[in-house]
Coordinates of N, CA and C and ligand atoms in Angstrom, one line a residue:
M1 N 178.7 141.5 82.0 CA 178.7 142.6 82.8 C 179.6 142.9 83.7
K2 N 180.6 143.9 83.9 CA 181.1 144.4 84.9 C 181.0 144.7 85.8
V3 N 181.3 144.2 86.8 CA 180.6 144.5 88.5 C 182.2 144.9 89.3
I4 N 182.1 146.1 89.8 CA 183.3 146.5 90.8 C 183.0 146.6 92.4
A5 N 183.6 146.4 93.3 CA 183.3 146.6 94.8 C 183.9 147.1 95.5
F6 N 184.2 148.2 96.1 CA 185.2 149.0 97.1 C 184.5 148.5 98.7
N7 N 185.6 148.0 99.0 CA 185.4 147.4 100.7 C 185.9 148.7 101.5
G8 N 185.3 149.1 102.1 CA 185.8 150.6 102.8 C 186.3 150.4 104.2
S9 N 186.2 149.1 104.6 CA 186.7 148.8 106.0 C 187.7 148.3 106.1
P10 N 188.7 148.7 107.0 CA 190.2 148.4 107.3 C 190.2 147.4 108.1
R11 N 189.2 146.5 108.6 CA 189.1 145.7 109.6 C 189.1 144.0 108.8
R12 N 190.3 143.6 108.1 CA 190.1 142.3 107.3 C 189.0 141.2 108.2
G13 N 188.3 140.7 107.5 CA 187.7 139.6 107.9 C 186.4 140.3 109.1
G14 N 185.9 141.7 109.0 CA 185.2 142.4 109.6 C 183.6 141.9 109.1
N15 N 183.1 143.0 109.6 CA 181.3 143.2 109.3 C 180.9 143.2 107.9
T16 N 181.6 144.4 107.5 CA 181.3 145.2 106.4 C 182.0 144.1 105.1
E17 N 183.1 143.6 105.5 CA 184.0 142.1 104.3 C 182.6 141.0 104.5
I18 N 182.3 140.9 105.3 CA 181.6 139.4 105.4 C 180.2 139.8 104.4
L19 N 180.0 140.9 104.9 CA 178.1 141.3 104.2 C 178.8 141.6 102.5
L20 N 180.0 141.9 102.3 CA 180.2 142.4 101.1 C 180.4 141.0 100.3
T21 N 181.1 140.1 100.9 CA 181.5 138.4 100.2 C 180.3 138.2 99.8
E22 N 179.2 138.1 100.8 CA 177.6 137.8 100.7 C 177.4 138.2 99.4
A23 N 177.1 139.5 99.0 CA 176.4 140.3 97.9 C 177.5 139.8 96.8
I24 N 178.8 139.8 97.1 CA 179.4 139.2 95.6 C 179.1 137.7 95.2
R25 N 178.9 136.8 96.3 CA 178.4 135.5 96.0 C 177.4 135.6 95.2
G26 N 176.3 136.6 95.6 CA 175.1 136.4 94.8 C 175.0 136.8 93.7
V27 N 176.3 138.0 93.3 CA 176.4 138.3 91.5 C 177.3 137.3 90.8
K28 N 177.9 136.9 92.0 CA 178.8 135.4 90.9 C 177.9 134.3 90.6
D29 N 177.1 134.0 91.5 CA 175.4 133.1 91.4 C 174.9 133.2 90.2
Q30 N 175.0 134.7 89.3 CA 174.0 135.1 88.4 C 175.2 134.9 87.0
G31 N 176.0 134.5 87.3 CA 177.3 134.4 86.4 C 178.3 135.6 85.9
S32 N 178.1 136.7 86.9 CA 179.4 137.6 86.6 C 180.4 137.8 87.2
E33 N 181.3 138.1 87.4 CA 182.5 138.4 88.0 C 182.8 139.7 88.8
V34 N 183.4 139.9 90.0 CA 183.6 141.1 90.5 C 184.6 141.2 90.9
T35 N 185.6 142.6 90.9 CA 186.9 142.8 91.1 C 186.4 143.7 92.3
T36 N 187.5 143.2 93.4 CA 186.8 143.8 94.8 C 188.4 144.7 95.2
Y37 N 188.2 146.1 95.6 CA 189.8 146.9 96.0 C 189.1 147.0 97.4
N38 N 190.1 146.8 98.4 CA 189.9 147.2 99.7 C 190.8 148.2 99.7
L39 N 189.9 149.3 100.0 CA 190.6 151.0 100.2 C 191.5 151.3 100.5
D40 N 191.5 150.3 101.8 CA 192.6 150.7 102.8 C 194.1 150.1 102.4
T41 N 194.1 149.4 101.5 CA 195.3 149.2 101.1 C 195.8 149.8 99.8
L42 N 195.1 150.3 99.1 CA 195.4 151.3 98.2 C 196.2 152.7 98.7
A43 N 197.2 153.0 97.7 CA 197.7 154.6 97.9 C 196.5 155.4 97.4
L44 N 196.1 156.0 98.1 CA 195.1 157.0 97.8 C 195.3 158.6 98.4
R45 N 195.9 159.5 97.8 CA 195.6 160.8 98.5 C 194.4 161.4 98.7
P46 N 193.9 162.1 99.4 CA 192.9 162.9 99.4 C 192.6 163.9 98.7
C47 N 191.5 164.4 98.1 CA 191.6 165.0 96.8 C 192.1 166.5 97.4
L48 N 192.8 167.1 96.8 CA 193.8 168.6 97.0 C 193.0 169.7 96.4
N49 N 191.8 169.7 95.9 CA 190.8 171.0 95.4 C 191.8 171.9 94.3
C50 N 192.9 170.9 93.8 CA 193.4 171.8 93.2 C 193.5 172.4 92.0
G51 N 191.6 172.0 91.6 CA 191.3 172.7 90.6 C 191.3 172.3 88.9
K52 N 192.1 171.4 89.1 CA 192.8 171.2 87.6 C 191.8 170.4 86.9
C53 N 191.0 169.4 87.7 CA 190.1 168.7 86.8 C 188.7 170.0 86.6
D54 N 188.8 170.9 86.8 CA 187.6 171.9 86.2 C 188.1 172.0 84.8
E55 N 189.6 172.0 84.6 CA 190.0 172.5 83.1 C 190.2 171.4 82.4
A56 N 190.8 170.2 83.1 CA 191.0 168.9 82.1 C 189.9 167.8 82.3
A57 N 188.9 167.8 82.8 CA 187.9 166.8 83.4 C 188.9 165.8 83.9
Q58 N 190.3 165.7 84.5 CA 190.7 164.5 84.7 C 191.3 164.7 85.9
C59 N 192.0 163.9 86.9 CA 192.7 164.0 88.1 C 193.9 163.9 87.9
V60 N 194.8 164.9 88.5 CA 196.4 165.0 88.1 C 197.3 164.4 89.2
V61 N 196.4 163.9 90.2 CA 197.1 163.2 91.1 C 197.6 161.6 91.1
Q62 N 198.8 161.3 90.6 CA 199.0 160.3 90.4 C 199.5 158.9 91.1
D63 N 198.3 158.3 91.7 CA 198.6 157.1 92.5 C 197.4 156.2 92.3
D64 N 197.0 155.5 93.0 CA 196.3 154.2 92.9 C 194.7 154.9 91.9
M65 N 194.7 155.9 92.4 CA 193.0 156.4 91.9 C 193.2 156.5 90.4
Q66 N 193.9 156.6 89.8 CA 193.7 156.6 88.5 C 193.2 155.4 87.7
T67 N 193.8 154.1 88.6 CA 193.3 152.5 87.9 C 191.8 152.9 88.6
I68 N 191.2 153.1 89.4 CA 189.8 153.3 90.1 C 189.1 154.0 89.4
L69 N 189.8 155.5 88.6 CA 188.8 156.2 88.0 C 188.6 155.6 86.6
R70 N 189.2 154.7 86.3 CA 189.3 154.1 84.8 C 188.2 153.0 85.0
E71 N 188.4 152.0 86.3 CA 187.4 151.2 86.5 C 185.8 151.6 86.8
I72 N 185.8 152.8 87.1 CA 184.7 153.4 87.8 C 184.1 153.9 86.1
R73 N 184.4 154.2 85.5 CA 184.0 154.7 84.2 C 183.5 153.4 83.3
S74 N 184.1 152.1 83.3 CA 183.9 151.0 82.8 C 183.1 150.0 83.3
A75 N 182.9 150.2 84.3 CA 182.0 149.5 85.1 C 180.5 149.5 85.0
D76 N 179.6 148.1 84.9 CA 178.4 148.8 85.0 C 177.4 148.6 86.1
R77 N 178.3 148.1 87.1 CA 177.6 147.9 88.5 C 178.8 148.0 89.4
I78 N 178.2 149.0 90.4 CA 179.4 149.5 91.5 C 178.4 149.1 92.7
I79 N 179.4 148.3 93.7 CA 179.1 148.1 95.2 C 180.1 148.7 96.1
V80 N 179.3 149.8 97.0 CA 179.8 150.1 98.0 C 179.6 149.5 99.5
A81 N 180.7 149.3 100.1 CA 180.4 148.6 101.6 C 181.4 149.5 102.4
S82 N 180.8 150.2 103.8 CA 181.7 150.4 104.3 C 180.9 150.7 105.8
P83 N 181.6 150.6 107.0 CA 181.6 150.4 108.2 C 181.1 152.1 108.5
I84 N 180.2 152.5 109.5 CA 179.8 153.8 109.7 C 181.0 154.0 110.8
F85 N 181.7 155.4 110.1 CA 182.7 155.8 111.7 C 182.2 156.9 111.7
F86 N 182.3 157.5 113.0 CA 181.9 158.7 113.1 C 180.3 159.4 112.2
F87 N 179.4 158.5 112.7 CA 178.3 158.9 111.8 C 178.5 159.3 110.2
S88 N 179.4 158.4 109.7 CA 179.5 158.5 108.3 C 180.4 157.5 107.7
V89 N 180.3 157.6 106.3 CA 181.3 156.5 105.7 C 182.5 156.5 106.3
S90 N 183.4 155.5 106.2 CA 184.6 155.7 106.9 C 185.7 156.7 105.9
A91 N 186.6 157.1 106.3 CA 187.8 157.8 106.0 C 188.3 157.4 104.3
Q92 N 188.3 155.8 104.5 CA 188.9 155.2 103.4 C 188.0 155.2 102.2
T93 N 186.4 155.0 102.4 CA 185.6 155.6 101.6 C 185.5 156.9 101.0
K94 N 185.6 157.4 101.8 CA 185.3 159.3 101.9 C 186.6 160.0 100.9
I95 N 187.9 159.0 100.9 CA 189.0 159.7 100.3 C 188.4 159.6 98.7
M96 N 188.3 158.0 98.5 CA 187.8 157.8 97.1 C 186.7 158.5 96.2
I97 N 185.6 158.3 97.4 CA 184.8 159.4 96.7 C 185.1 160.9 96.6
D98 N 186.1 161.5 97.4 CA 186.1 162.7 97.0 C 187.4 163.0 96.1
R99 N 187.7 161.7 95.6 CA 188.5 161.8 94.3 C 188.0 161.6 93.1
C100 N 186.8 161.6 93.3 CA 185.8 161.4 91.9 C 185.3 162.6 91.8
Q101 N 185.6 164.0 92.2 CA 185.8 165.3 91.9 C 185.8 165.8 90.0
S102 N 187.1 164.3 89.7 CA 187.1 165.0 88.3 C 185.5 164.3 87.8
F103 N 184.7 163.4 88.0 CA 184.1 162.9 87.4 C 182.8 164.3 87.6
W104 N 182.8 164.6 88.7 CA 181.8 165.8 88.9 C 182.4 167.0 87.5
A105 N 183.5 167.4 87.8 CA 183.7 168.2 86.3 C 183.4 167.5 85.1
E106 N 183.5 166.4 84.9 CA 183.0 166.0 83.4 C 181.8 166.2 83.3
K107 N 180.9 165.6 84.2 CA 179.5 165.8 84.4 C 179.0 167.1 84.1
Y108 N 179.4 168.0 85.5 CA 178.7 169.0 85.4 C 179.2 170.5 84.5
V109 N 180.5 170.3 84.7 CA 181.4 171.7 84.1 C 181.7 171.2 82.5
H110 N 182.0 170.3 82.3 CA 182.2 169.7 80.9 C 180.9 169.0 80.1
K111 N 179.6 169.0 80.8 CA 178.9 168.5 80.8 C 178.6 167.2 79.7
K112 N 179.5 166.3 80.3 CA 179.9 165.3 79.6 C 179.5 163.9 80.7
P113 N 178.9 163.5 81.7 CA 178.8 162.6 82.1 C 179.0 161.1 81.8
V114 N 179.4 160.5 82.3 CA 180.1 158.9 82.1 C 178.5 158.1 80.9
Q115 N 178.9 157.6 80.2 CA 178.1 157.0 79.1 C 177.6 155.9 79.7
P116 N 176.9 155.3 79.8 CA 176.5 154.2 80.6 C 176.6 153.2 79.2
G117 N 177.0 151.8 79.8 CA 177.0 150.7 78.3 C 175.5 150.1 78.3
P118 N 175.9 149.3 77.8 CA 174.3 148.2 77.2 C 173.5 148.1 78.6
F119 N 174.2 147.6 79.5 CA 173.3 147.5 80.6 C 173.0 148.7 81.7
G120 N 173.2 149.3 81.4 CA 173.1 150.7 82.6 C 173.8 150.7 83.8
R121 N 173.9 151.5 84.4 CA 174.7 151.6 85.2 C 173.9 151.5 86.7
K122 N 174.0 150.7 87.7 CA 173.6 150.5 89.2 C 174.3 150.4 90.0
G123 N 173.8 150.7 91.4 CA 174.7 150.6 92.6 C 174.1 149.6 93.6
L124 N 174.9 149.4 94.5 CA 174.5 148.6 95.7 C 175.4 149.1 97.0
L125 N 174.8 150.1 97.8 CA 175.9 150.5 99.2 C 174.7 149.4 100.3
L126 N 176.3 148.9 101.0 CA 176.0 148.4 102.2 C 176.8 149.0 103.4
L127 N 175.9 149.1 104.5 CA 176.5 149.9 105.2 C 176.3 149.0 107.1
V128 N 177.1 149.2 107.7 CA 177.3 148.2 108.7 C 177.5 149.4 110.2
G129 N 176.7 149.6 111.3 CA 177.4 150.7 112.2 C 176.9 149.8 113.6
G130 N 177.7 150.2 114.5 CA 177.9 149.3 115.6 C 176.9 149.8 116.8
M131 N 176.4 150.9 116.3 CA 175.3 151.4 117.7 C 174.4 151.4 117.0
K132 N 173.0 151.3 118.1 CA 171.4 151.2 117.5 C 171.1 152.4 117.4
Q133 N 170.7 152.6 116.2 CA 170.2 153.5 115.5 C 169.1 154.2 116.2
N134 N 168.5 155.2 116.3 CA 167.5 155.7 117.0 C 166.9 156.4 115.8
E135 N 165.5 157.5 116.0 CA 164.7 157.7 115.0 C 165.4 158.4 113.8
K136 N 166.3 159.3 114.5 CA 167.1 160.3 113.4 C 168.0 159.5 112.8
N137 N 168.6 158.4 113.1 CA 169.7 157.5 111.9 C 170.7 158.4 111.5
V138 N 171.1 159.3 112.1 CA 171.9 160.1 111.6 C 173.1 159.2 110.7
G139 N 173.7 158.4 111.4 CA 175.1 157.6 110.6 C 174.7 156.9 109.3
F140 N 173.4 156.2 109.0 CA 173.0 156.1 107.9 C 172.7 156.9 106.9
Q141 N 172.1 157.9 107.5 CA 171.6 158.9 106.6 C 172.8 160.2 105.9
C142 N 173.8 160.3 106.7 CA 174.8 160.9 106.4 C 175.5 160.1 105.1
S143 N 175.9 158.7 105.5 CA 176.4 157.6 104.8 C 175.6 157.8 103.4
E144 N 174.3 157.9 103.5 CA 173.5 157.7 102.2 C 173.8 158.8 101.5
A145 N 173.8 159.8 102.0 CA 174.1 161.3 101.4 C 175.4 161.1 100.5
T146 N 176.0 160.7 101.2 CA 177.6 160.8 100.5 C 177.3 159.9 99.7
T147 N 177.2 158.7 99.7 CA 177.7 158.0 98.7 C 176.5 158.0 97.8
R148 N 175.0 158.6 97.9 CA 174.2 159.0 96.7 C 174.8 160.3 95.8
A149 N 175.7 160.8 96.2 CA 176.3 161.8 95.5 C 177.2 161.4 95.0
F150 N 178.0 160.3 95.3 CA 179.1 159.7 94.9 C 178.2 158.6 93.3
F151 N 177.3 158.2 93.6 CA 176.9 157.0 92.5 C 176.4 158.4 91.8
R152 N 175.8 159.1 91.9 CA 175.0 159.9 90.6 C 175.9 160.8 90.2
T153 N 177.4 161.4 90.6 CA 178.2 161.8 90.4 C 179.0 161.2 89.1
V154 N 178.9 160.0 89.3 CA 179.6 158.8 88.1 C 178.1 158.0 87.4
N155 N 177.3 158.9 87.6 CA 176.4 158.4 86.6 C 175.4 157.3 86.9
V156 N 175.6 156.7 88.1 CA 174.8 155.3 88.5 C 173.7 156.4 89.0
Q157 N 172.5 155.9 88.0 CA 171.2 156.8 88.7 C 170.3 155.8 89.3
E158 N 170.5 154.7 89.6 CA 169.8 154.0 90.7 C 170.5 153.3 91.6
H159 N 170.6 153.4 92.8 CA 171.0 152.0 93.9 C 169.9 151.6 94.7
A160 N 170.6 150.4 95.3 CA 169.7 150.1 96.6 C 170.7 150.2 97.7
T161 N 170.0 150.4 99.0 CA 170.9 150.6 100.3 C 170.3 149.4 101.3
L162 N 171.8 148.6 102.1 CA 171.2 148.0 103.3 C 171.7 148.6 104.3
E163 N 171.2 148.4 105.5 CA 171.6 149.3 106.4 C 171.6 148.3 107.8
F164 N 172.2 148.0 108.3 CA 172.7 147.1 109.5 C 173.2 147.9 110.7
D165 N 172.2 147.9 112.0 CA 172.7 148.6 112.9 C 173.3 147.5 114.1
A166 N 173.9 148.2 115.2 CA 174.0 147.5 116.6 C 174.4 146.3 116.0
V167 N 175.8 146.2 115.0 CA 176.5 145.3 114.8 C 178.1 145.5 115.1
D168 N 178.8 145.6 115.9 CA 179.6 146.2 116.5 C 181.1 145.1 116.2
K169 N 180.9 144.0 117.0 CA 182.2 143.1 117.4 C 182.5 142.5 116.3
K170 N 184.0 142.1 115.8 CA 184.5 141.6 114.5 C 183.4 140.3 114.4
G171 N 182.6 140.3 113.3 CA 181.8 139.1 112.8 C 180.5 138.9 113.4
A172 N 180.1 140.0 114.0 CA 178.7 139.9 114.9 C 177.8 139.8 113.6
I173 N 178.1 140.5 112.8 CA 176.9 140.3 111.6 C 176.5 138.9 111.1
K174 N 177.4 137.8 111.5 CA 177.0 136.7 111.1 C 175.4 136.2 112.4
E175 N 175.7 136.9 113.3 CA 174.6 136.6 114.0 C 173.5 137.4 113.7
H176 N 173.3 138.0 112.7 CA 172.1 138.8 112.5 C 171.3 137.8 111.9
P177 N 169.7 138.2 112.0 CA 168.8 136.8 111.5 C 168.6 137.0 109.9
T178 N 169.2 137.8 109.4 CA 168.7 138.2 107.8 C 170.0 139.0 107.2
A179 N 170.7 139.4 107.5 CA 171.8 140.5 106.9 C 172.3 139.5 105.7
L180 N 172.7 138.7 106.2 CA 173.9 137.5 105.1 C 173.0 137.2 104.0
Q181 N 171.7 136.8 104.3 CA 170.9 136.5 103.2 C 170.3 137.6 102.5
D182 N 170.1 138.7 103.0 CA 169.6 139.9 102.4 C 170.9 140.6 101.5
A183 N 172.1 140.2 102.0 CA 173.2 140.9 100.7 C 173.1 139.9 99.8
Y184 N 173.2 138.9 100.0 CA 173.2 137.7 98.9 C 172.6 138.2 97.7
E185 N 171.1 138.2 98.2 CA 169.6 138.7 97.5 C 169.9 139.8 96.7
A186 N 170.4 140.9 97.7 CA 171.1 142.5 96.9 C 171.8 142.4 96.1
G187 N 172.9 141.2 96.2 CA 173.9 140.7 95.1 C 173.1 140.4 94.0
K188 N 172.2 139.5 94.0 CA 171.6 138.9 92.6 C 170.8 139.8 91.8
K189 N 170.3 140.5 92.8 CA 169.4 141.5 91.9 C 169.8 142.7 91.3
L190 N 171.2 142.9 92.0 CA 171.9 144.0 91.3 C 172.1 144.0 89.7
V191 N 172.8 142.4 89.7 CA 173.2 142.2 88.2 C 171.4 141.3 87.4
T192 N 170.4 141.3 88.2 CA 169.5 140.7 87.4 C 168.2 141.8 87.2
G193 N 168.3 142.5 88.3 CA 166.8 143.2 88.3 C 166.7 144.6 87.6
Ligands
LIG1 C1 186.8 155.3 114.6 C2 185.4 154.6 114.5 C3 184.2 155.2 114.6 C4 183.1 154.3 114.4 N1 181.9 155.5 114.9 C5 180.6 154.5 114.6 C6 179.5 155.5 114.6 O1 179.4 157.0 114.4 N2 178.1 155.0 114.4 C7 178.1 153.5 114.7 O2 177.2 153.2 114.7 N3 179.3 152.9 115.0 C8 180.5 153.2 114.7 N4 181.6 152.6 114.9 C9 181.0 151.2 114.9 C10 181.6 150.5 113.6 O3 180.7 151.0 112.4 C11 181.3 149.0 113.5 O4 182.0 148.0 114.5 C12 181.1 148.4 112.5 O5 180.6 146.9 112.6 C13 182.7 148.1 112.2 O6 182.6 147.2 110.8 P1 183.9 146.0 110.4 O7 183.8 145.0 111.2 O8 183.4 146.1 108.7 O9 185.0 147.4 110.8 C14 182.9 153.1 114.7 C15 184.1 152.0 114.8 C16 185.6 153.0 114.8 C17 186.4 152.2 114.6

């Protein structure tokens, strides 16, 4: 089973990366390998809305996204991990998502959604925010809506989400009573459930 993971945090060793590492450990313990992309280290231009993907169903911008697009196409499982920045996913995550507009064109203009492999296509979203969320939960809701749109566009029809609020200081996620175990179990479930 091919599993890819996107780390949307620019803070190395930060809360998102710690959570993601646990989820990956869960996946690996079930015998699958994971390729991780630290999005802030890649050369990714934002979507230009040039409209070329409506015609060719391909992104014409030649940067590291070409590799990511190929990876997304052939993945069986996709993990997205992001900190909450200004009530949404980080810019690094959002750039990657916007650049999937060619998949949107493929699915909705050309009517050719990405074909699932023998294991189907499933996703996992890991979110961590520094603020204590109130009942409106805006930061998580916005991030969920954006990432759900991404997953469905690349034909990942089901995904699980883990959200952790009030986790701000670098490494503070380690003090959370359940977060690391939750991420580990979610990683396991992603490839077995
Ligand atoms: C630019 C920026 C914007 C942020 N905006 C929010 C926010 O809107 N809501 C929130 O809960 N936390 C916000 N935070 C806090 C981060 O989500 C929090 O520190 C998180 O633990 C960072 O994860 P990391 O260690 O993986 O980078 C923000 C942090 C930064 C740097």
